[in-house]
Amino acid sequence: MEYVGFITLGIFILAVVGTLFKKIPLPLQTVMILVTIVNVIIGGVAHLTLHEGGGLAAAKLLPAKVMGGIIIHPLTALLAGLLIAGALSASGGFDAIKVIISKLRKSPIGMAGTVAIIVQLPLMSALPCGRILAAALLPVIFSFGPEEMGVLNKRQLIILTGAYARNAFGSCGPSPLGGVGAIGEGFLGKIGYLRAPQAFSLLIGTALVALFLKFLTTKLYPDDVKVKDESNTASRDIKVTAPVKGYISLGIFVVTLVVALFEVLGKVPVQTPLVLGAILIMIVAKLNLEDLMSGIILMPATAMVSGFLAAGSLAATGGFDALGLIFNGVAGTWLGTAGMIAILVQVQTILPLSCSRILTAAFVPVLYLLGPAGTGLLTATQLAIVMSAYIINATTSCGPSPLGGGGMMAEGAIRAETGYLRPAFSFASLAFMPILAAVVMKVMKFNTFHEATTSLGASLNVILITVVLLAVNIVLFKILANMVTSGQVTPRILYFILFSIGGAISGGMLAYLIDMTSIIQIVQGAIGGVIAGNLMVLMTPRGQEYSLEYEDSVEMKA
Amino acid sequence: MYNIFTFLVGGAISGAVTAYAMDMSSSKELVQGAIGGMIAALTIVLLLPQ
């Protein structure tokens, strides 16, 4: 059956790439369903024709195995989040948030402090799916823009939305309520082990995405967002009001989040308090079922199901086993273990699916078997550091996914072209967040779990590396933005350069952090990172179509 | 304790950088952004396993 896995994996990758490059003129969900059907047929034929394949009984089991790949939790979490978001919307809860934020921005922390809190709200609430708060608050964020309150101009609105989305579509990682990181923690044997590295890297990674959007995206593609850009964007001081029931429903929403987060009701799924909260709001605000259902968005839900089905077909036919063999093979080449690791930690951003849980569930066992329990390529310490880098990259991969990923919600909210925010999301996941997660794991977490006291020196090391990385990225963004505006490179070439440098830094630093400190190993890691970075750009087809018109756009804005 | 310190400083950096990215780059706005980031970071770190 081994080669069948390579065939089904090949079909899946071709379908994803074909869809990304618009060579397959079908909706993404349809493509994933077709891949599932083709893979199941191939797997069934293989079972029937190969002696060791299990015969008819195994072939009959294939559809059930595929259906077993559907992970219900994020799907129902999304629906529950959308349900309570619908209730909030119908009862005036969003209007209440607008009023509170309007007052907050007039407080001593001003608008600057307010946006700094807003972009971190998903991480602060720590829900298991970023779509829940994204669905609830993206409309509120949009209301700050020039078309409603006029507190922010178009450019600021894009940056705020992008940064918020980055935070939201990574917040599922460190969530204690069935977060993605728990998959890795389960294998490492320490629940909560990966949360601090993920949370810290996302805290800072959100700011990096804002910088990327400021220096590159909004300059390169200023007209790809169809939001009216009125010249007078100073606050119009519109009198924002909200009904009393809006405040009550908002209060119920906050209490619901606290109940879900601190497990006040005991060990119940997060969906339970969310649905109870929605029902309570429904009663208090005298809403009907239609009001709640209006908040349900089918697109991300169907994309997630089709993604799970496709991944399930790969798991059932040995596609992921084939992938494991490929990575072990790569470690035996001139790229070495360091180069292979540099690629492996980026694989979910290279192939971003609608929900990171799809590939995480398959890849974490592959990664775990590189440690002492398997091939022994990595020590336990190295494995934990690599796992922390892998998990933050994985959990943030639904952001740039064109297959119904979370980022599409943000792009839809600001009426941007699909893929507009993707380079910013991918770059942060490639060059910044995995390094920070690995640094925190290496410098701080190990001290904690080895029962030594974390020191001021360890904290200062983490802070110093954070500042240096941010500074390097700002310089890089500025240099490359200048190269594009002066006509030296096209945006497409810019992304190849940027992702190559980012990948090299990421891969080289990761190799160093896992004590592969010889020059050869660091170079191998850097080359692996360059390969990963270039694969990400190759999987991002936009750019070519804009390369001829961006200069006009920039000049018009200037 | 040092986890909290690290996150507070990280939050301040993140908040100030976010404010800067959004063209709020006066000293007052950067400080406001830093304070907002610290408030967010404190909430985040308190929810982590200590």
Coordinates of C-alpha atoms in Angstrom, one line a residue:
Chain A
M1 CA 0.0 0.0 0.0
E2 CA 3.0 2.3 0.4
Y3 CA 3.0 3.7 -3.1
V4 CA -0.7 4.3 -3.0
G5 CA 0.0 6.9 -0.3
F6 CA 2.4 8.7 -2.6
I7 CA -0.3 8.7 -5.3
T8 CA -3.1 10.1 -3.1
L9 CA -0.7 12.6 -1.6
G10 CA 0.3 13.7 -5.1
I11 CA -3.3 14.0 -6.1
F12 CA -4.1 16.1 -3.0
I13 CA -1.1 18.4 -3.6
L14 CA -1.9 18.8 -7.3
A15 CA -5.5 19.7 -6.4
V16 CA -4.4 22.3 -3.8
V17 CA -1.8 23.8 -6.1
G18 CA -4.2 23.7 -9.1
T19 CA -6.9 25.5 -7.1
L20 CA -4.5 28.0 -5.7
F21 CA -3.4 28.9 -9.2
K22 CA -7.0 28.9 -10.5
K23 CA -6.2 26.0 -13.0
I24 CA -9.2 24.1 -11.5
P25 CA -12.3 26.3 -12.1
L26 CA -14.3 24.8 -9.3
P27 CA -15.1 26.0 -5.8
L28 CA -12.5 24.9 -3.2
Q29 CA -15.0 22.8 -1.4
T30 CA -16.0 20.9 -4.5
V31 CA -12.3 20.2 -5.3
M32 CA -11.7 18.8 -1.8
I33 CA -14.8 16.5 -2.1
L34 CA -13.6 15.3 -5.5
V35 CA -10.1 14.6 -4.1
T36 CA -11.7 12.6 -1.3
I37 CA -13.8 10.5 -3.8
V38 CA -10.8 9.9 -6.1
N39 CA -8.5 9.0 -3.2
V40 CA -11.1 6.6 -1.7
I41 CA -11.6 4.9 -5.1
I42 CA -7.8 4.5 -5.5
G43 CA -7.5 3.2 -1.9
G44 CA -10.4 0.8 -2.5
V45 CA -8.9 -0.5 -5.7
A46 CA -5.5 -0.9 -4.1
H47 CA -7.1 -2.9 -1.2
L48 CA -8.9 -5.2 -3.7
T49 CA -5.9 -5.8 -6.0
L50 CA -3.0 -6.0 -3.5
H51 CA -2.7 -9.2 -1.5
E52 CA -1.4 -7.3 1.6
G53 CA -4.0 -4.5 1.2
G54 CA -6.7 -6.1 3.3
G55 CA -9.2 -7.1 0.5
L56 CA -12.9 -6.3 0.3
A57 CA -13.3 -5.8 4.1
A58 CA -10.6 -3.1 4.2
A59 CA -12.0 -1.4 1.1
K60 CA -15.5 -1.3 2.7
L61 CA -14.0 0.4 5.8
L62 CA -12.4 3.2 3.8
P63 CA -15.4 5.6 3.7
A64 CA -15.9 5.2 7.4
K65 CA -12.2 6.0 8.0
V66 CA -12.5 9.1 5.9
M67 CA -15.6 10.2 7.8
G68 CA -13.7 9.6 11.0
G69 CA -11.2 12.3 9.9
I70 CA -13.9 15.0 10.4
I71 CA -13.1 16.7 13.6
I72 CA -16.4 18.0 15.0
H73 CA -15.0 20.2 17.7
P74 CA -13.8 23.2 15.7
L75 CA -16.8 23.0 13.5
T76 CA -19.3 23.1 16.3
A77 CA -17.2 25.7 18.1
L78 CA -17.4 27.8 15.0
L79 CA -21.2 27.4 14.7
A80 CA -21.7 28.1 18.4
G81 CA -19.6 31.2 18.1
L82 CA -21.5 32.3 15.1
L83 CA -24.8 31.6 16.9
I84 CA -23.9 33.8 19.9
A85 CA -22.5 36.4 17.5
G86 CA -25.9 36.4 15.7
A87 CA -27.6 36.9 19.0
L88 CA -25.3 39.7 20.0
S89 CA -25.8 41.4 16.6
A90 CA -29.6 41.1 16.7
S91 CA -29.8 42.4 20.3
G92 CA -27.6 45.4 19.8
G93 CA -24.6 43.9 21.5
F94 CA -22.2 45.1 18.8
D95 CA -23.6 48.6 19.3
A96 CA -22.8 48.4 23.0
I97 CA -19.2 47.3 22.1
K98 CA -19.0 50.3 19.8
V99 CA -20.1 52.6 22.6
I100 CA -17.6 51.1 25.1
I101 CA -14.7 51.3 22.6
S102 CA -15.8 54.8 21.7
K103 CA -15.5 55.7 25.4
L104 CA -12.3 53.7 25.8
R105 CA -10.6 55.7 23.0
K106 CA -11.5 58.9 24.9
S107 CA -9.9 57.5 28.1
P108 CA -6.3 58.2 29.0
I109 CA -5.1 55.3 26.8
G110 CA -6.6 56.9 23.7
M111 CA -7.1 55.3 20.4
A112 CA -3.6 53.9 20.3
G113 CA -4.1 52.0 23.5
T114 CA -7.5 50.9 22.4
V115 CA -6.3 49.4 19.2
A116 CA -3.4 47.7 21.1
I117 CA -6.1 45.9 23.2
I118 CA -8.5 45.2 20.4
V119 CA -5.8 43.3 18.3
Q120 CA -5.0 41.1 21.3
L121 CA -8.7 40.4 22.3
P122 CA -8.7 36.9 20.7
L123 CA -5.6 35.8 22.5
M124 CA -6.9 37.3 25.7
S125 CA -10.2 35.3 25.4
A126 CA -8.3 32.1 24.4
L127 CA -11.2 30.4 22.6
P128 CA -10.5 27.2 20.7
C129 CA -11.4 28.7 17.3
G130 CA -10.4 32.2 16.2
R131 CA -13.5 32.4 14.0
I132 CA -15.7 32.8 17.0
L133 CA -14.5 36.3 18.1
A134 CA -13.6 37.2 14.5
A135 CA -17.2 36.7 13.4
A136 CA -18.3 38.8 16.4
L137 CA -15.8 41.7 16.2
L138 CA -14.8 42.1 12.6
P139 CA -18.0 44.1 11.9
V140 CA -17.2 46.3 15.0
I141 CA -13.7 46.9 13.7
F142 CA -15.1 47.8 10.3
S143 CA -17.3 50.4 11.9
F144 CA -14.3 52.4 13.0
G145 CA -13.5 53.0 9.3
P146 CA -14.3 55.9 7.0
E147 CA -17.6 54.5 6.0
E148 CA -19.1 54.6 9.5
M149 CA -17.5 56.2 12.5
G150 CA -14.6 57.7 10.6
V151 CA -12.2 57.2 13.6
L152 CA -9.7 55.4 11.3
N153 CA -8.8 56.0 7.7
K154 CA -8.8 53.3 5.1
R155 CA -5.1 52.4 5.6
Q156 CA -5.5 52.2 9.4
L157 CA -8.6 50.1 9.0
I158 CA -6.7 47.6 6.8
I159 CA -3.8 47.3 9.3
L160 CA -6.1 47.0 12.3
T161 CA -8.2 44.3 10.5
G162 CA -5.1 42.4 9.4
A163 CA -3.4 42.5 12.8
Y164 CA -6.6 41.5 14.5
A165 CA -7.1 38.6 12.1
R166 CA -3.5 37.4 12.6
N167 CA -4.2 37.3 16.3
A168 CA -7.6 35.6 16.0
F169 CA -6.4 33.0 13.6
G170 CA -3.6 31.8 15.8
S171 CA -5.4 32.1 19.1
C172 CA -6.7 28.6 18.8
G173 CA -3.2 27.3 19.5
P174 CA -2.7 28.3 23.1
S175 CA -6.3 27.9 24.0
P176 CA -6.8 25.7 27.1
L177 CA -10.3 24.8 25.8
G178 CA -9.2 22.2 23.3
G179 CA -6.7 24.3 21.5
V180 CA -4.5 23.0 18.7
G181 CA -1.4 23.1 20.8
A182 CA -2.9 20.4 23.1
I183 CA -2.2 17.9 20.3
G184 CA 1.6 18.6 20.6
E185 CA 1.4 18.8 24.4
G186 CA -0.3 15.4 24.5
F187 CA 2.7 13.9 22.7
L188 CA 5.2 15.7 24.9
G189 CA 3.3 14.5 28.0
K190 CA 2.9 18.0 29.6
I191 CA -0.4 19.7 29.2
G192 CA 0.1 23.5 29.0
Y193 CA 3.8 23.1 28.1
L194 CA 3.4 24.9 24.7
R195 CA 1.1 27.7 25.7
A196 CA 3.5 30.3 26.9
P197 CA 5.8 30.0 23.8
Q198 CA 2.7 30.2 21.5
A199 CA 1.1 33.1 23.4
F200 CA 4.3 35.2 23.5
S201 CA 5.1 34.7 19.8
L202 CA 1.5 35.5 18.8
L203 CA 1.5 38.6 21.1
I204 CA 4.5 40.0 19.2
G205 CA 3.7 38.4 15.8
T206 CA 0.5 40.4 15.7
A207 CA 2.6 43.6 15.7
L208 CA 4.9 42.3 13.0
V209 CA 1.9 41.7 10.7
A210 CA 0.8 45.3 11.4
L211 CA 4.3 46.4 10.3
F212 CA 4.2 44.2 7.2
L213 CA 0.9 45.7 6.2
K214 CA 2.1 49.2 6.9
F215 CA 5.4 49.0 4.9
L216 CA 4.5 46.6 2.1
T217 CA 0.9 45.5 1.5
T218 CA -0.9 48.9 1.8
K219 CA 1.8 50.5 -0.4
L220 CA 1.9 47.7 -3.0
Y221 CA -1.8 47.2 -3.4
P222 CA -3.6 50.3 -2.1
D223 CA -6.6 49.9 -4.4
D224 CA -7.3 46.2 -3.8
V225 CA -9.5 47.1 -0.9
K226 CA -12.9 48.4 -1.9
V227 CA -13.5 50.6 1.1
K228 CA -14.3 54.3 0.4
D229 CA -11.3 56.4 1.4
E230 CA -12.8 59.7 2.4
S231 CA -10.3 62.5 2.7
N232 CA -11.7 63.8 5.9
T233 CA -11.2 60.8 8.1
A234 CA -11.0 62.7 11.4
S235 CA -13.5 61.4 13.9
R236 CA -16.9 62.7 13.1
D237 CA -17.8 62.2 16.7
I238 CA -21.0 60.4 15.7
K239 CA -23.3 59.9 18.6
V240 CA -23.1 56.2 19.1
T241 CA -25.9 54.7 21.1
A242 CA -27.0 51.2 22.1
P243 CA -30.2 49.8 23.5
V244 CA -30.2 48.6 27.1
K245 CA -30.7 45.0 26.0
G246 CA -27.5 45.4 23.9
Y247 CA -25.5 46.0 27.1
I248 CA -27.3 43.1 28.9
S249 CA -26.5 40.8 26.0
L250 CA -22.9 41.9 25.9
G251 CA -22.7 41.3 29.7
I252 CA -24.1 37.8 29.1
F253 CA -21.5 37.3 26.3
V254 CA -18.6 38.3 28.6
V255 CA -19.9 36.0 31.4
T256 CA -20.3 33.2 28.9
L257 CA -16.6 33.6 27.8
V258 CA -15.5 33.6 31.5
V259 CA -17.6 30.5 32.2
A260 CA -16.2 28.8 29.2
L261 CA -12.6 29.8 29.9
F262 CA -12.5 28.9 33.6
E263 CA -14.7 25.9 33.2
V264 CA -17.2 27.1 35.8
L265 CA -19.6 24.5 34.6
G266 CA -17.0 21.8 35.0
K267 CA -15.5 19.8 32.1
V268 CA -18.0 20.6 29.5
P269 CA -17.3 21.5 25.8
V270 CA -16.9 25.2 25.2
Q271 CA -19.9 25.0 22.9
T272 CA -22.2 24.3 25.8
P273 CA -21.8 27.7 27.6
L274 CA -21.8 29.4 24.2
V275 CA -25.1 27.9 23.2
L276 CA -26.6 28.5 26.7
G277 CA -25.4 32.1 26.4
A278 CA -27.0 32.5 23.1
I279 CA -30.3 31.1 24.4
L280 CA -30.1 33.5 27.4
I281 CA -29.6 36.4 25.1
M282 CA -32.5 35.2 23.0
I283 CA -34.8 35.2 26.0
V284 CA -33.6 38.5 27.5
A285 CA -33.7 40.4 24.2
K286 CA -36.8 38.6 23.0
L287 CA -35.2 37.4 19.8
N288 CA -36.5 34.7 17.5
L289 CA -34.6 31.8 16.0
E290 CA -34.2 33.6 12.7
D291 CA -32.3 36.4 14.4
L292 CA -29.8 33.9 15.7
M293 CA -29.5 31.9 12.5
S294 CA -28.8 35.0 10.5
G295 CA -25.4 35.0 12.1
I296 CA -24.4 31.6 10.7
I297 CA -22.0 31.8 7.8
L298 CA -21.9 28.6 5.8
M299 CA -18.8 29.1 3.8
P300 CA -16.1 28.5 6.4
A301 CA -18.1 25.6 7.9
T302 CA -18.4 23.8 4.5
A303 CA -14.7 24.5 3.7
M304 CA -13.7 23.0 7.0
V305 CA -15.8 19.9 6.5
S306 CA -14.4 19.4 2.9
G307 CA -10.9 20.0 4.2
F308 CA -11.4 17.3 6.9
L309 CA -12.7 14.9 4.3
A310 CA -9.7 15.4 2.0
A311 CA -7.3 15.0 5.0
G312 CA -9.2 11.9 6.1
S313 CA -8.8 10.3 2.7
L314 CA -5.0 10.9 2.9
A315 CA -4.8 9.4 6.3
A316 CA -6.9 6.4 5.3
T317 CA -4.9 5.7 2.1
G318 CA -1.4 6.2 3.6
G319 CA -0.8 9.7 2.2
F320 CA 0.5 11.1 5.5
D321 CA 2.7 8.0 6.0
A322 CA 4.2 8.8 2.6
L323 CA 4.9 12.3 3.8
G324 CA 6.7 11.0 6.8
L325 CA 8.9 8.8 4.6
I326 CA 9.7 11.9 2.4
F327 CA 10.8 13.9 5.4
N328 CA 13.0 11.1 6.7
G329 CA 14.5 10.8 3.3
V330 CA 15.2 14.5 3.1
A331 CA 17.1 14.2 6.4
G332 CA 19.5 11.7 4.8
T333 CA 20.4 14.1 2.0
W334 CA 22.8 17.1 2.0
L335 CA 20.1 19.1 3.7
G336 CA 20.6 17.1 6.8
T337 CA 18.3 17.0 9.9
A338 CA 18.6 20.8 10.3
G339 CA 17.4 21.5 6.8
M340 CA 14.6 19.0 7.0
I341 CA 13.5 20.4 10.4
A342 CA 13.5 23.9 8.9
I343 CA 11.1 22.8 6.2
L344 CA 9.0 20.5 8.4
V345 CA 8.1 23.3 10.9
Q346 CA 6.9 25.4 8.0
V347 CA 4.9 22.7 6.1
Q348 CA 1.4 23.8 7.3
T349 CA 2.0 27.4 6.1
I350 CA 3.3 26.0 2.8
L351 CA 0.1 24.0 2.5
P352 CA -2.4 26.1 4.5
L353 CA -5.7 24.3 5.0
S354 CA -9.0 25.7 6.3
C355 CA -8.3 24.5 9.8
S356 CA -4.9 23.7 11.2
R357 CA -6.2 20.7 13.1
I358 CA -6.4 18.8 9.8
L359 CA -2.6 18.6 9.2
T360 CA -1.6 19.0 12.8
A361 CA -3.3 15.7 13.8
A362 CA -1.3 14.0 11.0
F363 CA 2.1 15.7 11.3
V364 CA 2.6 15.8 15.0
P365 CA 3.0 12.0 15.2
V366 CA 5.4 12.3 12.2
L367 CA 7.4 14.9 14.2
Y368 CA 7.2 13.0 17.4
L369 CA 8.7 9.9 15.8
L370 CA 11.8 12.0 14.9
G371 CA 12.5 12.1 18.7
P372 CA 13.7 9.4 21.1
A373 CA 10.5 7.4 20.7
G374 CA 11.2 6.9 17.0
T375 CA 14.2 7.4 14.8
G376 CA 16.1 9.4 17.4
L377 CA 17.1 12.1 15.1
L378 CA 16.2 14.6 17.8
T379 CA 16.7 14.5 21.6
A380 CA 13.8 15.1 23.9
T381 CA 14.9 18.7 24.4
Q382 CA 15.3 19.4 20.7
L383 CA 11.9 17.8 20.1
A384 CA 10.2 20.1 22.5
I385 CA 11.8 23.2 21.0
V386 CA 10.9 22.0 17.4
M387 CA 7.4 21.2 18.6
S388 CA 6.9 24.7 19.9
A389 CA 8.1 26.2 16.6
Y390 CA 5.9 23.8 14.6
I391 CA 2.8 24.3 16.6
I392 CA 2.7 28.1 16.3
N393 CA 3.3 27.8 12.6
A394 CA 0.6 25.2 12.3
T395 CA -2.0 27.1 14.4
T396 CA -1.5 30.2 12.4
S397 CA -1.8 28.5 9.1
C398 CA -5.6 28.8 8.8
G399 CA -5.1 32.6 8.4
P400 CA -3.4 32.5 5.0
S401 CA -5.5 29.5 3.7
P402 CA -7.4 30.2 0.5
L403 CA -9.4 27.0 1.2
G404 CA -11.9 28.8 3.4
G405 CA -9.3 30.0 5.8
G406 CA -9.9 32.5 8.6
G407 CA -8.1 35.2 6.7
M408 CA -10.8 35.2 4.1
M409 CA -13.2 36.4 6.8
A410 CA -11.0 39.4 7.4
E411 CA -10.5 40.0 3.7
G412 CA -14.3 39.9 3.2
A413 CA -14.8 42.3 6.1
I414 CA -12.7 44.9 4.4
R415 CA -13.9 44.0 0.9
A416 CA -10.4 43.1 -0.2
E417 CA -9.2 40.7 -2.9
T418 CA -8.8 37.1 -1.7
G419 CA -5.2 36.7 -0.7
Y420 CA -4.6 40.3 0.1
L421 CA -3.6 39.6 3.7
R422 CA -1.9 36.3 2.9
P423 CA 1.7 37.4 2.4
A424 CA 1.7 39.2 5.8
F425 CA 0.3 36.2 7.6
S426 CA 2.6 33.7 5.9
F427 CA 5.8 35.8 6.4
A428 CA 5.1 36.2 10.2
S429 CA 4.5 32.4 10.4
L430 CA 7.7 31.8 8.5
A431 CA 10.3 34.2 9.7
F432 CA 9.2 35.4 13.1
M433 CA 6.8 33.5 15.3
P434 CA 8.4 30.1 15.2
I435 CA 11.7 31.6 16.3
L436 CA 10.1 33.5 19.2
A437 CA 8.2 30.4 20.3
A438 CA 11.5 28.3 20.1
V439 CA 13.4 31.0 22.0
V440 CA 10.8 31.2 24.8
M441 CA 10.7 27.4 25.0
K442 CA 14.5 27.1 25.2
V443 CA 15.2 30.0 27.4
M444 CA 12.3 30.1 29.8
K445 CA 10.1 27.1 29.8
F446 CA 12.8 24.5 30.3
N447 CA 13.9 26.3 33.4
T448 CA 10.4 26.2 34.8
F449 CA 9.8 22.5 34.1
H450 CA 13.2 21.5 35.3
E451 CA 12.2 23.2 38.6
A452 CA 14.9 25.8 38.4
T453 CA 13.9 29.4 38.8
T454 CA 13.5 31.5 35.7
S455 CA 15.9 34.3 35.9
L456 CA 15.9 38.0 35.0
G457 CA 18.6 37.1 32.6
A458 CA 16.4 34.7 30.8
S459 CA 13.6 37.3 30.5
L460 CA 16.0 39.9 29.2
N461 CA 17.3 37.4 26.7
V462 CA 13.9 36.8 25.3
I463 CA 13.1 40.6 25.2
L464 CA 16.5 41.4 23.6
I465 CA 15.9 38.8 20.8
T466 CA 12.4 40.1 20.3
V467 CA 13.6 43.7 19.9
V468 CA 16.5 42.6 17.5
L469 CA 14.1 40.5 15.4
L470 CA 11.6 43.3 15.1
A471 CA 14.3 45.8 14.2
V472 CA 15.8 43.5 11.5
N473 CA 12.3 43.0 10.0
I474 CA 11.6 46.8 10.0
V475 CA 14.9 47.5 8.2
L476 CA 14.2 44.7 5.7
F477 CA 10.6 45.9 5.0
K478 CA 11.8 49.5 4.5
I479 CA 14.7 48.5 2.1
L480 CA 12.5 46.2 0.0
A481 CA 9.6 48.7 -0.1
N482 CA 12.0 51.3 -1.4
M483 CA 13.3 48.9 -4.0
V484 CA 9.8 48.3 -5.3
T485 CA 8.7 51.9 -5.4
S486 CA 11.9 52.9 -7.2
G487 CA 11.2 50.2 -9.8
Q488 CA 14.2 48.0 -9.0
V489 CA 12.1 44.9 -8.4
T490 CA 8.5 43.8 -9.0
P491 CA 6.3 42.8 -6.0
R492 CA 6.7 39.1 -7.1
I493 CA 10.5 39.3 -6.9
L494 CA 10.2 41.2 -3.7
Y495 CA 8.3 38.4 -2.1
F496 CA 10.9 35.9 -3.3
I497 CA 13.7 38.0 -1.8
L498 CA 11.8 38.7 1.5
F499 CA 10.7 35.1 2.0
S500 CA 14.2 33.8 1.2
I501 CA 15.8 36.1 3.8
G502 CA 13.1 35.4 6.3
G503 CA 13.4 31.7 5.7
A504 CA 17.2 31.7 6.0
I505 CA 17.1 33.6 9.3
S506 CA 14.3 31.3 10.6
G507 CA 15.9 28.1 9.6
G508 CA 19.4 29.1 10.7
M509 CA 18.2 30.3 14.1
L510 CA 16.1 27.3 14.6
A511 CA 19.1 25.0 14.0
Y512 CA 21.1 27.0 16.4
L513 CA 18.3 26.9 19.1
I514 CA 18.3 23.1 18.9
D515 CA 22.0 23.0 19.5
M516 CA 22.9 22.3 15.9
T517 CA 25.6 24.9 16.1
S518 CA 28.2 23.9 13.6
I519 CA 28.5 26.1 10.5
I520 CA 27.3 23.3 8.3
Q521 CA 24.2 22.6 10.4
I522 CA 23.3 26.3 10.5
V523 CA 23.8 26.6 6.8
Q524 CA 21.7 23.5 6.2
G525 CA 18.9 25.0 8.4
A526 CA 19.1 28.3 6.5
I527 CA 18.9 26.5 3.2
G528 CA 15.9 24.5 4.4
G529 CA 14.3 27.8 5.5
V530 CA 15.0 29.4 2.1
I531 CA 13.3 26.4 0.4
A532 CA 10.3 26.7 2.7
G533 CA 10.0 30.4 2.1
N534 CA 10.2 30.0 -1.7
L535 CA 7.6 27.3 -1.6
M536 CA 5.3 29.7 0.3
V537 CA 5.7 32.3 -2.4
L538 CA 5.2 29.8 -5.2
M539 CA 1.9 28.8 -3.5
T540 CA 0.9 32.5 -3.5
P541 CA -0.1 33.2 -7.1
R542 CA -1.0 36.8 -6.6
G543 CA 1.6 39.4 -7.5
Q544 CA 2.1 38.9 -11.2
E545 CA -1.2 40.4 -12.1
Y546 CA -0.4 43.5 -10.0
S547 CA 3.2 44.0 -11.0
L548 CA 2.4 46.3 -13.9
E549 CA -0.1 48.5 -12.2
Y550 CA 1.3 49.0 -8.7
E551 CA 3.5 52.0 -9.5
D552 CA 0.5 53.9 -10.9
S553 CA -1.4 53.0 -7.7
V554 CA 1.4 54.2 -5.5
E555 CA 1.7 57.4 -7.5
M556 CA -2.0 58.1 -7.3
K557 CA -2.0 57.7 -3.6
A558 CA 1.1 59.9 -3.2
Chain B
M1 CA 7.2 36.2 38.2
Y2 CA 9.7 36.6 35.4
N3 CA 7.1 35.2 33.0
I4 CA 4.8 38.1 33.9
F5 CA 7.7 40.5 33.5
T6 CA 8.5 39.1 30.1
F7 CA 5.0 39.3 28.9
L8 CA 4.4 42.8 30.2
V9 CA 7.5 44.1 28.4
G10 CA 6.5 42.1 25.3
G11 CA 3.0 43.5 25.5
A12 CA 4.4 47.1 25.8
I13 CA 6.6 46.5 22.7
S14 CA 3.7 44.9 20.8
G15 CA 1.3 47.7 21.7
A16 CA 3.7 50.5 20.8
V17 CA 4.7 48.8 17.5
T18 CA 1.0 48.3 16.6
A19 CA 0.3 52.0 17.3
Y20 CA 3.4 52.9 15.2
A21 CA 2.2 50.7 12.3
M22 CA -1.1 52.5 12.4
D23 CA 0.5 55.9 12.0
M24 CA 0.0 56.8 15.6
S25 CA 3.6 57.7 16.1
S26 CA 3.7 60.6 18.5
S27 CA 5.4 59.9 21.9
K28 CA 2.0 60.1 23.6
E29 CA 0.4 57.6 21.2
L30 CA 3.3 55.2 21.5
V31 CA 3.0 55.3 25.3
Q32 CA -0.7 54.8 25.1
G33 CA -0.2 51.8 22.7
A34 CA 2.4 50.4 25.1
I35 CA 0.0 50.7 28.1
G36 CA -2.8 49.1 26.0
G37 CA -0.4 46.3 25.1
M38 CA 0.6 45.8 28.7
I39 CA -3.1 45.5 29.8
A40 CA -3.6 42.9 27.1
A41 CA -0.4 41.0 28.0
L42 CA -1.3 40.9 31.7
T43 CA -4.6 39.3 30.9
I44 CA -2.9 36.8 28.6
V45 CA -0.2 35.8 31.0
L46 CA -2.6 35.4 34.0
L47 CA -4.5 32.8 32.0
L48 CA -1.3 30.8 31.4
P49 CA -0.3 27.9 33.6
Q50 CA 1.9 29.3 36.3

